[in-house]
mmCIF file with all atom_site columns, C-alpha atoms in Angstrom:
data_model
loop_
_atom_site.group_PDB
_atom_site.id
_atom_site.type_symbol
_atom_site.label_atom_id
_atom_site.label_alt_id
_atom_site.label_comp_id
_atom_site.label_asym_id
_atom_site.label_entity_id
_atom_site.label_seq_id
_atom_site.pdbx_PDB_ins_code
_atom_site.Cartn_x
_atom_site.Cartn_y
_atom_site.Cartn_z
_atom_site.occupancy
_atom_site.B_iso_or_equiv
_atom_site.pdbx_formal_charge
_atom_site.auth_seq_id
_atom_site.auth_comp_id
_atom_site.auth_asym_id
_atom_site.auth_atom_id
_atom_site.pdbx_PDB_model_num
ATOM 1   C CA . MET A 1 1   ? 44.428 69.064 216.558 1.00 94.00 ? 1   MET A CA 1
ATOM 2   C CA . ALA A 1 2   ? 43.115 66.518 213.997 1.00 97.00 ? 2   ALA A CA 1
ATOM 3   C CA . ARG A 1 3   ? 44.578 66.365 210.208 1.00 97.00 ? 3   ARG A CA 1
ATOM 4   C CA . VAL A 1 4   ? 41.839 66.813 207.496 1.00 98.00 ? 4   VAL A CA 1
ATOM 5   C CA . PHE A 1 5   ? 42.221 66.300 203.656 1.00 98.00 ? 5   PHE A CA 1
ATOM 6   C CA . VAL A 1 6   ? 39.689 68.370 201.831 1.00 98.00 ? 6   VAL A CA 1
ATOM 7   C CA . TYR A 1 7   ? 39.427 68.022 197.950 1.00 98.00 ? 7   TYR A CA 1
ATOM 8   C CA . GLY A 1 8   ? 36.116 69.853 197.033 1.00 98.00 ? 8   GLY A CA 1
ATOM 9   C CA . THR A 1 9   ? 34.369 73.156 197.669 1.00 98.00 ? 9   THR A CA 1
ATOM 10  C CA . LEU A 1 10  ? 36.269 73.743 200.848 1.00 98.00 ? 10  LEU A CA 1
ATOM 11  C CA . LYS A 1 11  ? 39.877 74.151 199.113 1.00 98.00 ? 11  LYS A CA 1
ATOM 12  C CA . LYS A 1 12  ? 41.074 77.657 198.761 1.00 98.00 ? 12  LYS A CA 1
ATOM 13  C CA . GLY A 1 13  ? 39.240 79.369 195.790 1.00 97.00 ? 13  GLY A CA 1
ATOM 14  C CA . GLN A 1 14  ? 36.228 77.118 196.025 1.00 98.00 ? 14  GLN A CA 1
ATOM 15  C CA . PRO A 1 15  ? 32.726 78.218 197.015 1.00 97.00 ? 15  PRO A CA 1
ATOM 16  C CA . ASN A 1 16  ? 32.926 76.977 200.698 1.00 97.00 ? 16  ASN A CA 1
ATOM 17  C CA . TYR A 1 17  ? 36.459 77.924 201.706 1.00 98.00 ? 17  TYR A CA 1
ATOM 18  C CA . LYS A 1 18  ? 35.125 80.878 203.757 1.00 97.00 ? 18  LYS A CA 1
ATOM 19  C CA . HIS A 1 19  ? 34.210 78.140 206.257 1.00 97.00 ? 19  HIS A CA 1
ATOM 20  C CA . MET A 1 20  ? 37.640 77.176 206.668 1.00 97.00 ? 20  MET A CA 1
ATOM 21  C CA . ILE A 1 21  ? 38.953 80.475 207.623 1.00 96.00 ? 21  ILE A CA 1
ATOM 22  C CA . ASN A 1 22  ? 35.896 81.548 209.655 1.00 97.00 ? 22  ASN A CA 1
ATOM 23  C CA . THR A 1 23  ? 37.367 81.199 213.172 1.00 96.00 ? 23  THR A CA 1
ATOM 24  C CA . ALA A 1 24  ? 33.896 81.547 214.920 1.00 97.00 ? 24  ALA A CA 1
ATOM 25  C CA . LYS A 1 25  ? 33.706 77.855 213.423 1.00 97.00 ? 25  LYS A CA 1
ATOM 26  C CA . GLY A 1 26  ? 36.909 76.834 214.923 1.00 98.00 ? 26  GLY A CA 1
ATOM 27  C CA . LEU A 1 27  ? 40.389 76.934 213.733 1.00 98.00 ? 27  LEU A CA 1
ATOM 28  C CA . ALA A 1 28  ? 41.787 75.341 210.440 1.00 98.00 ? 28  ALA A CA 1
ATOM 29  C CA . LYS A 1 29  ? 45.542 75.726 209.365 1.00 96.00 ? 29  LYS A CA 1
ATOM 30  C CA . PHE A 1 30  ? 46.647 74.936 205.991 1.00 96.00 ? 30  PHE A CA 1
ATOM 31  C CA . GLN A 1 31  ? 49.465 72.416 205.932 1.00 94.00 ? 31  GLN A CA 1
ATOM 32  C CA . GLY A 1 32  ? 50.018 71.654 202.438 1.00 93.00 ? 32  GLY A CA 1
ATOM 33  C CA . ARG A 1 33  ? 48.730 69.825 199.245 1.00 95.00 ? 33  ARG A CA 1
ATOM 34  C CA . GLY A 1 34  ? 48.230 66.080 198.993 1.00 96.00 ? 34  GLY A CA 1
ATOM 35  C CA . ARG A 1 35  ? 46.568 63.363 196.986 1.00 97.00 ? 35  ARG A CA 1
ATOM 36  C CA . THR A 1 36  ? 45.207 59.970 198.083 1.00 98.00 ? 36  THR A CA 1
ATOM 37  C CA . VAL A 1 37  ? 47.663 57.229 198.255 1.00 97.00 ? 37  VAL A CA 1
ATOM 38  C CA . GLU A 1 38  ? 45.041 54.749 197.011 1.00 98.00 ? 38  GLU A CA 1
ATOM 39  C CA . LYS A 1 39  ? 42.667 55.730 193.798 1.00 98.00 ? 39  LYS A CA 1
ATOM 40  C CA . TYR A 1 40  ? 39.199 56.798 194.456 1.00 98.00 ? 40  TYR A CA 1
ATOM 41  C CA . PRO A 1 41  ? 36.221 57.839 192.339 1.00 98.00 ? 41  PRO A CA 1
ATOM 42  C CA . LEU A 1 42  ? 35.594 61.548 192.456 1.00 98.00 ? 42  LEU A CA 1
ATOM 43  C CA . VAL A 1 43  ? 32.233 62.475 191.001 1.00 98.00 ? 43  VAL A CA 1
ATOM 44  C CA . ILE A 1 44  ? 30.123 65.613 190.540 1.00 98.00 ? 44  ILE A CA 1
ATOM 45  C CA . ALA A 1 45  ? 26.668 64.504 191.339 1.00 97.00 ? 45  ALA A CA 1
ATOM 46  C CA . GLY A 1 46  ? 23.094 65.390 192.343 1.00 94.00 ? 46  GLY A CA 1
ATOM 47  C CA . LYS A 1 47  ? 21.049 68.449 191.367 1.00 94.00 ? 47  LYS A CA 1
ATOM 48  C CA . TYR A 1 48  ? 23.463 70.785 193.324 1.00 96.00 ? 48  TYR A CA 1
ATOM 49  C CA . ASN A 1 49  ? 26.423 69.467 191.291 1.00 97.00 ? 49  ASN A CA 1
ATOM 50  C CA . ILE A 1 50  ? 28.216 68.466 194.618 1.00 97.00 ? 50  ILE A CA 1
ATOM 51  C CA . PRO A 1 51  ? 31.821 66.727 194.418 1.00 98.00 ? 51  PRO A CA 1
ATOM 52  C CA . TYR A 1 52  ? 31.651 63.337 196.253 1.00 98.00 ? 52  TYR A CA 1
ATOM 53  C CA . MET A 1 53  ? 34.789 60.958 196.827 1.00 98.00 ? 53  MET A CA 1
ATOM 54  C CA . LEU A 1 54  ? 33.010 57.514 196.587 1.00 98.00 ? 54  LEU A CA 1
ATOM 55  C CA . ASN A 1 55  ? 34.535 55.161 199.087 1.00 97.00 ? 55  ASN A CA 1
ATOM 56  C CA . ILE A 1 56  ? 35.592 52.559 196.491 1.00 97.00 ? 56  ILE A CA 1
ATOM 57  C CA . PRO A 1 57  ? 39.354 52.146 197.080 1.00 97.00 ? 57  PRO A CA 1
ATOM 58  C CA . GLY A 1 58  ? 41.361 51.197 193.944 1.00 97.00 ? 58  GLY A CA 1
ATOM 59  C CA . THR A 1 59  ? 39.071 52.705 191.432 1.00 97.00 ? 59  THR A CA 1
ATOM 60  C CA . GLY A 1 60  ? 39.285 56.296 189.743 1.00 98.00 ? 60  GLY A CA 1
ATOM 61  C CA . HIS A 1 61  ? 42.273 58.430 190.261 1.00 98.00 ? 61  HIS A CA 1
ATOM 62  C CA . HIS A 1 62  ? 44.635 59.942 193.002 1.00 98.00 ? 62  HIS A CA 1
ATOM 63  C CA . VAL A 1 63  ? 42.402 62.591 194.171 1.00 98.00 ? 63  VAL A CA 1
ATOM 64  C CA . THR A 1 64  ? 44.166 65.894 194.891 1.00 98.00 ? 64  THR A CA 1
ATOM 65  C CA . GLY A 1 65  ? 43.279 68.346 197.651 1.00 98.00 ? 65  GLY A CA 1
ATOM 66  C CA . GLU A 1 66  ? 44.426 70.172 200.636 1.00 98.00 ? 66  GLU A CA 1
ATOM 67  C CA . ILE A 1 67  ? 45.688 69.394 204.271 1.00 96.00 ? 67  ILE A CA 1
ATOM 68  C CA . TYR A 1 68  ? 44.624 71.077 207.132 1.00 97.00 ? 68  TYR A CA 1
ATOM 69  C CA . SER A 1 69  ? 45.197 70.861 210.833 1.00 96.00 ? 69  SER A CA 1
ATOM 70  C CA . VAL A 1 70  ? 41.766 71.615 212.636 1.00 98.00 ? 70  VAL A CA 1
ATOM 71  C CA . ASP A 1 71  ? 40.824 71.790 216.107 1.00 98.00 ? 71  ASP A CA 1
ATOM 72  C CA . ASP A 1 72  ? 37.768 70.047 217.678 1.00 98.00 ? 72  ASP A CA 1
ATOM 73  C CA . GLN A 1 73  ? 35.424 72.773 217.144 1.00 98.00 ? 73  GLN A CA 1
ATOM 74  C CA . MET A 1 74  ? 36.065 73.046 213.305 1.00 98.00 ? 74  MET A CA 1
ATOM 75  C CA . LEU A 1 75  ? 36.055 69.216 213.124 1.00 98.00 ? 75  LEU A CA 1
ATOM 76  C CA . GLN A 1 76  ? 32.572 69.221 214.669 1.00 98.00 ? 76  GLN A CA 1
ATOM 77  C CA . PHE A 1 77  ? 31.475 72.027 212.220 1.00 98.00 ? 77  PHE A CA 1
ATOM 78  C CA . LEU A 1 78  ? 32.868 69.886 209.397 1.00 98.00 ? 78  LEU A CA 1
ATOM 79  C CA . ASP A 1 79  ? 31.019 66.909 210.506 1.00 98.00 ? 79  ASP A CA 1
ATOM 80  C CA . GLU A 1 80  ? 27.709 68.673 210.512 1.00 97.00 ? 80  GLU A CA 1
ATOM 81  C CA . PHE A 1 81  ? 28.498 70.791 207.453 1.00 97.00 ? 81  PHE A CA 1
ATOM 82  C CA . GLU A 1 82  ? 29.373 67.302 205.582 1.00 97.00 ? 82  GLU A CA 1
ATOM 83  C CA . GLY A 1 83  ? 26.266 65.709 206.805 1.00 96.00 ? 83  GLY A CA 1
ATOM 84  C CA . CYS A 1 84  ? 28.037 63.021 208.663 1.00 97.00 ? 84  CYS A CA 1
ATOM 85  C CA . PRO A 1 85  ? 27.573 60.158 208.831 1.00 96.00 ? 85  PRO A CA 1
ATOM 86  C CA . ASP A 1 86  ? 24.516 60.165 206.590 1.00 94.00 ? 86  ASP A CA 1
ATOM 87  C CA . MET A 1 87  ? 25.731 62.130 203.580 1.00 94.00 ? 87  MET A CA 1
ATOM 88  C CA . TYR A 1 88  ? 29.481 61.649 204.055 1.00 97.00 ? 88  TYR A CA 1
ATOM 89  C CA . GLN A 1 89  ? 31.642 59.349 206.412 1.00 98.00 ? 89  GLN A CA 1
ATOM 90  C CA . ARG A 1 90  ? 34.515 60.795 208.011 1.00 98.00 ? 90  ARG A CA 1
ATOM 91  C CA . THR A 1 91  ? 37.213 57.875 207.703 1.00 97.00 ? 91  THR A CA 1
ATOM 92  C CA . LEU A 1 92  ? 40.943 57.981 207.951 1.00 97.00 ? 92  LEU A CA 1
ATOM 93  C CA . MET A 1 93  ? 42.899 57.653 204.464 1.00 97.00 ? 93  MET A CA 1
ATOM 94  C CA . ARG A 1 94  ? 46.465 57.784 203.572 1.00 97.00 ? 94  ARG A CA 1
ATOM 95  C CA . ILE A 1 95  ? 47.615 60.887 201.818 1.00 97.00 ? 95  ILE A CA 1
ATOM 96  C CA . GLU A 1 96  ? 50.750 61.481 199.961 1.00 95.00 ? 96  GLU A CA 1
ATOM 97  C CA . VAL A 1 97  ? 52.197 65.003 200.669 1.00 93.00 ? 97  VAL A CA 1
ATOM 98  C CA . VAL A 1 98  ? 52.715 66.676 197.512 1.00 91.00 ? 98  VAL A CA 1
ATOM 99  C CA . GLU A 1 99  ? 53.740 70.140 198.973 1.00 89.00 ? 99  GLU A CA 1
ATOM 100 C CA . TRP A 1 100 ? 54.262 70.761 202.667 1.00 87.00 ? 100 TRP A CA 1
ATOM 101 C CA . GLU A 1 101 ? 53.977 74.275 204.567 1.00 82.00 ? 101 GLU A CA 1
ATOM 102 C CA . GLY A 1 102 ? 53.223 72.991 207.697 1.00 65.00 ? 102 GLY A CA 1
ATOM 103 C CA . LYS A 1 103 ? 55.432 73.622 210.851 1.00 64.00 ? 103 LYS A CA 1
ATOM 104 C CA . GLY A 1 104 ? 55.119 71.280 213.838 1.00 58.00 ? 104 GLY A CA 1
ATOM 105 C CA . GLY A 1 105 ? 56.732 68.699 216.006 1.00 54.00 ? 105 GLY A CA 1
ATOM 106 C CA . ALA A 1 106 ? 59.407 66.327 215.171 1.00 51.00 ? 106 ALA A CA 1
ATOM 107 C CA . GLY A 1 107 ? 56.612 63.475 214.392 1.00 54.00 ? 107 GLY A CA 1
ATOM 108 C CA . GLU A 1 108 ? 54.650 65.755 211.988 1.00 58.00 ? 108 GLU A CA 1
ATOM 109 C CA . ALA A 1 109 ? 57.999 66.719 210.089 1.00 55.00 ? 109 ALA A CA 1
ATOM 110 C CA . ARG A 1 110 ? 59.101 63.067 209.836 1.00 55.00 ? 110 ARG A CA 1
ATOM 111 C CA . ALA A 1 111 ? 55.814 61.990 208.380 1.00 57.00 ? 111 ALA A CA 1
ATOM 112 C CA . ALA A 1 112 ? 55.700 64.910 206.098 1.00 56.00 ? 112 ALA A CA 1
ATOM 113 C CA . ALA A 1 113 ? 59.363 64.010 205.015 1.00 58.00 ? 113 ALA A CA 1
ATOM 114 C CA . GLU A 1 114 ? 58.236 60.336 204.296 1.00 64.00 ? 114 GLU A CA 1
ATOM 115 C CA . GLY A 1 115 ? 55.587 61.647 202.108 1.00 89.00 ? 115 GLY A CA 1
ATOM 116 C CA . VAL A 1 116 ? 52.412 59.949 203.506 1.00 93.00 ? 116 VAL A CA 1
ATOM 117 C CA . LEU A 1 117 ? 50.038 61.043 206.585 1.00 93.00 ? 117 LEU A CA 1
ATOM 118 C CA . GLU A 1 118 ? 46.774 59.824 207.723 1.00 95.00 ? 118 GLU A CA 1
ATOM 119 C CA . CYS A 1 119 ? 44.227 62.445 207.485 1.00 97.00 ? 119 CYS A CA 1
ATOM 120 C CA . PHE A 1 120 ? 40.372 62.457 207.922 1.00 98.00 ? 120 PHE A CA 1
ATOM 121 C CA . VAL A 1 121 ? 38.386 62.637 204.674 1.00 98.00 ? 121 VAL A CA 1
ATOM 122 C CA . TYR A 1 122 ? 34.790 62.987 204.094 1.00 98.00 ? 122 TYR A CA 1
ATOM 123 C CA . SER A 1 123 ? 34.056 60.367 201.473 1.00 98.00 ? 123 SER A CA 1
ATOM 124 C CA . THR A 1 124 ? 30.668 58.392 200.896 1.00 97.00 ? 124 THR A CA 1
ATOM 125 C CA . ALA A 1 125 ? 29.664 54.950 200.858 1.00 96.00 ? 125 ALA A CA 1
ATOM 126 C CA . THR A 1 126 ? 26.008 55.889 200.985 1.00 94.00 ? 126 THR A CA 1
ATOM 127 C CA . TYR A 1 127 ? 25.382 56.867 197.152 1.00 96.00 ? 127 TYR A CA 1
ATOM 128 C CA . PRO A 1 128 ? 22.952 55.860 194.298 1.00 96.00 ? 128 PRO A CA 1
ATOM 129 C CA . PRO A 1 129 ? 24.580 53.057 192.184 1.00 96.00 ? 129 PRO A CA 1
ATOM 130 C CA . GLU A 1 130 ? 24.416 55.157 189.008 1.00 97.00 ? 130 GLU A CA 1
ATOM 131 C CA . TRP A 1 131 ? 26.975 57.518 190.468 1.00 98.00 ? 131 TRP A CA 1
ATOM 132 C CA . VAL A 1 132 ? 29.707 54.873 189.776 1.00 97.00 ? 132 VAL A CA 1
ATOM 133 C CA . GLY A 1 133 ? 28.928 55.159 186.199 1.00 97.00 ? 133 GLY A CA 1
ATOM 134 C CA . LEU A 1 134 ? 29.604 59.131 186.195 1.00 98.00 ? 134 LEU A CA 1
ATOM 135 C CA . PRO A 1 135 ? 32.863 60.717 185.027 1.00 97.00 ? 135 PRO A CA 1
ATOM 136 C CA . TYR A 1 136 ? 35.694 60.402 187.445 1.00 98.00 ? 136 TYR A CA 1
ATOM 137 C CA . TYR A 1 137 ? 38.106 63.464 188.289 1.00 98.00 ? 137 TYR A CA 1
ATOM 138 C CA . ASP A 1 138 ? 41.391 63.657 189.958 1.00 97.00 ? 138 ASP A CA 1
ATOM 139 C CA . SER A 1 139 ? 40.898 67.019 190.816 1.00 97.00 ? 139 SER A CA 1
ATOM 140 C CA . TYR A 1 140 ? 37.773 69.403 191.805 1.00 98.00 ? 140 TYR A CA 1
ATOM 141 C CA . ASP A 1 141 ? 37.254 72.979 190.579 1.00 97.00 ? 141 ASP A CA 1
ATOM 142 C CA . SER A 1 142 ? 33.688 74.490 190.831 1.00 96.00 ? 142 SER A CA 1
ATOM 143 C CA . SER A 1 143 ? 34.395 76.494 187.761 1.00 92.00 ? 143 SER A CA 1
ATOM 144 C CA . GLY A 1 144 ? 36.051 73.507 185.792 1.00 92.00 ? 144 GLY A CA 1
ATOM 145 C CA . LYS A 1 145 ? 35.802 72.315 182.314 1.00 92.00 ? 145 LYS A CA 1
ATOM 146 C CA . HIS A 1 146 ? 32.939 69.873 183.368 1.00 95.00 ? 146 HIS A CA 1
ATOM 147 C CA . GLY A 1 147 ? 30.419 72.815 183.259 1.00 94.00 ? 147 GLY A CA 1
ATOM 148 C CA . LEU A 1 148 ? 28.748 71.401 186.392 1.00 95.00 ? 148 LEU A CA 1
ATOM 149 C CA . SER A 1 149 ? 28.132 74.623 188.505 1.00 93.00 ? 149 SER A CA 1
ATOM 150 C CA . TYR A 1 150 ? 28.015 73.957 192.192 1.00 96.00 ? 150 TYR A CA 1
ATOM 151 C CA . VAL A 1 151 ? 24.982 75.575 194.096 1.00 96.00 ? 151 VAL A CA 1
ATOM 152 C CA . LEU A 1 152 ? 25.410 77.171 197.096 1.00 93.00 ? 152 LEU A CA 1
ATOM 153 C CA . ARG A 1 153 ? 23.320 75.911 200.249 1.00 89.00 ? 153 ARG A CA 1
ATOM 154 C CA . GLU A 1 154 ? 21.924 79.560 200.616 1.00 91.00 ? 154 GLU A CA 1
ATOM 155 C CA . SER A 1 155 ? 20.624 79.508 196.854 1.00 94.00 ? 155 SER A CA 1
ATOM 156 C CA . ARG A 1 156 ? 19.237 75.792 197.298 1.00 94.00 ? 156 ARG A CA 1
#
């Protein structure tokens, strides 16, 4: 099982969460909530208003999201879904645990108790330079105050 941190449309209550609970695509078990240890710019960009975490450590905010434990099948699905490695790149990042629900081995419990886990995160280093000038968010909600409605794939 791999640990994945999601900060955008794959979170509970967001438009693509349905994929996280679709066992035909693999297994994803909610472990808890967290935020990036380093600051990153989280922007909403493109004509479909997609959330992107730009891989510029030290800039922006501590981005909040959810931590999942996923099997190889789900990880492969997420790679395809996120357009990895072209649109997003899957990299390991340090995530501070804010709230932990996960049950696991002693190592996992110890890591959670210490408050920081390494998780795969889909961020991007392949973005138009003007995205750096967009507003930065610390949290994403598809129906947030930003007024930028996410466009589902099936509607594009």
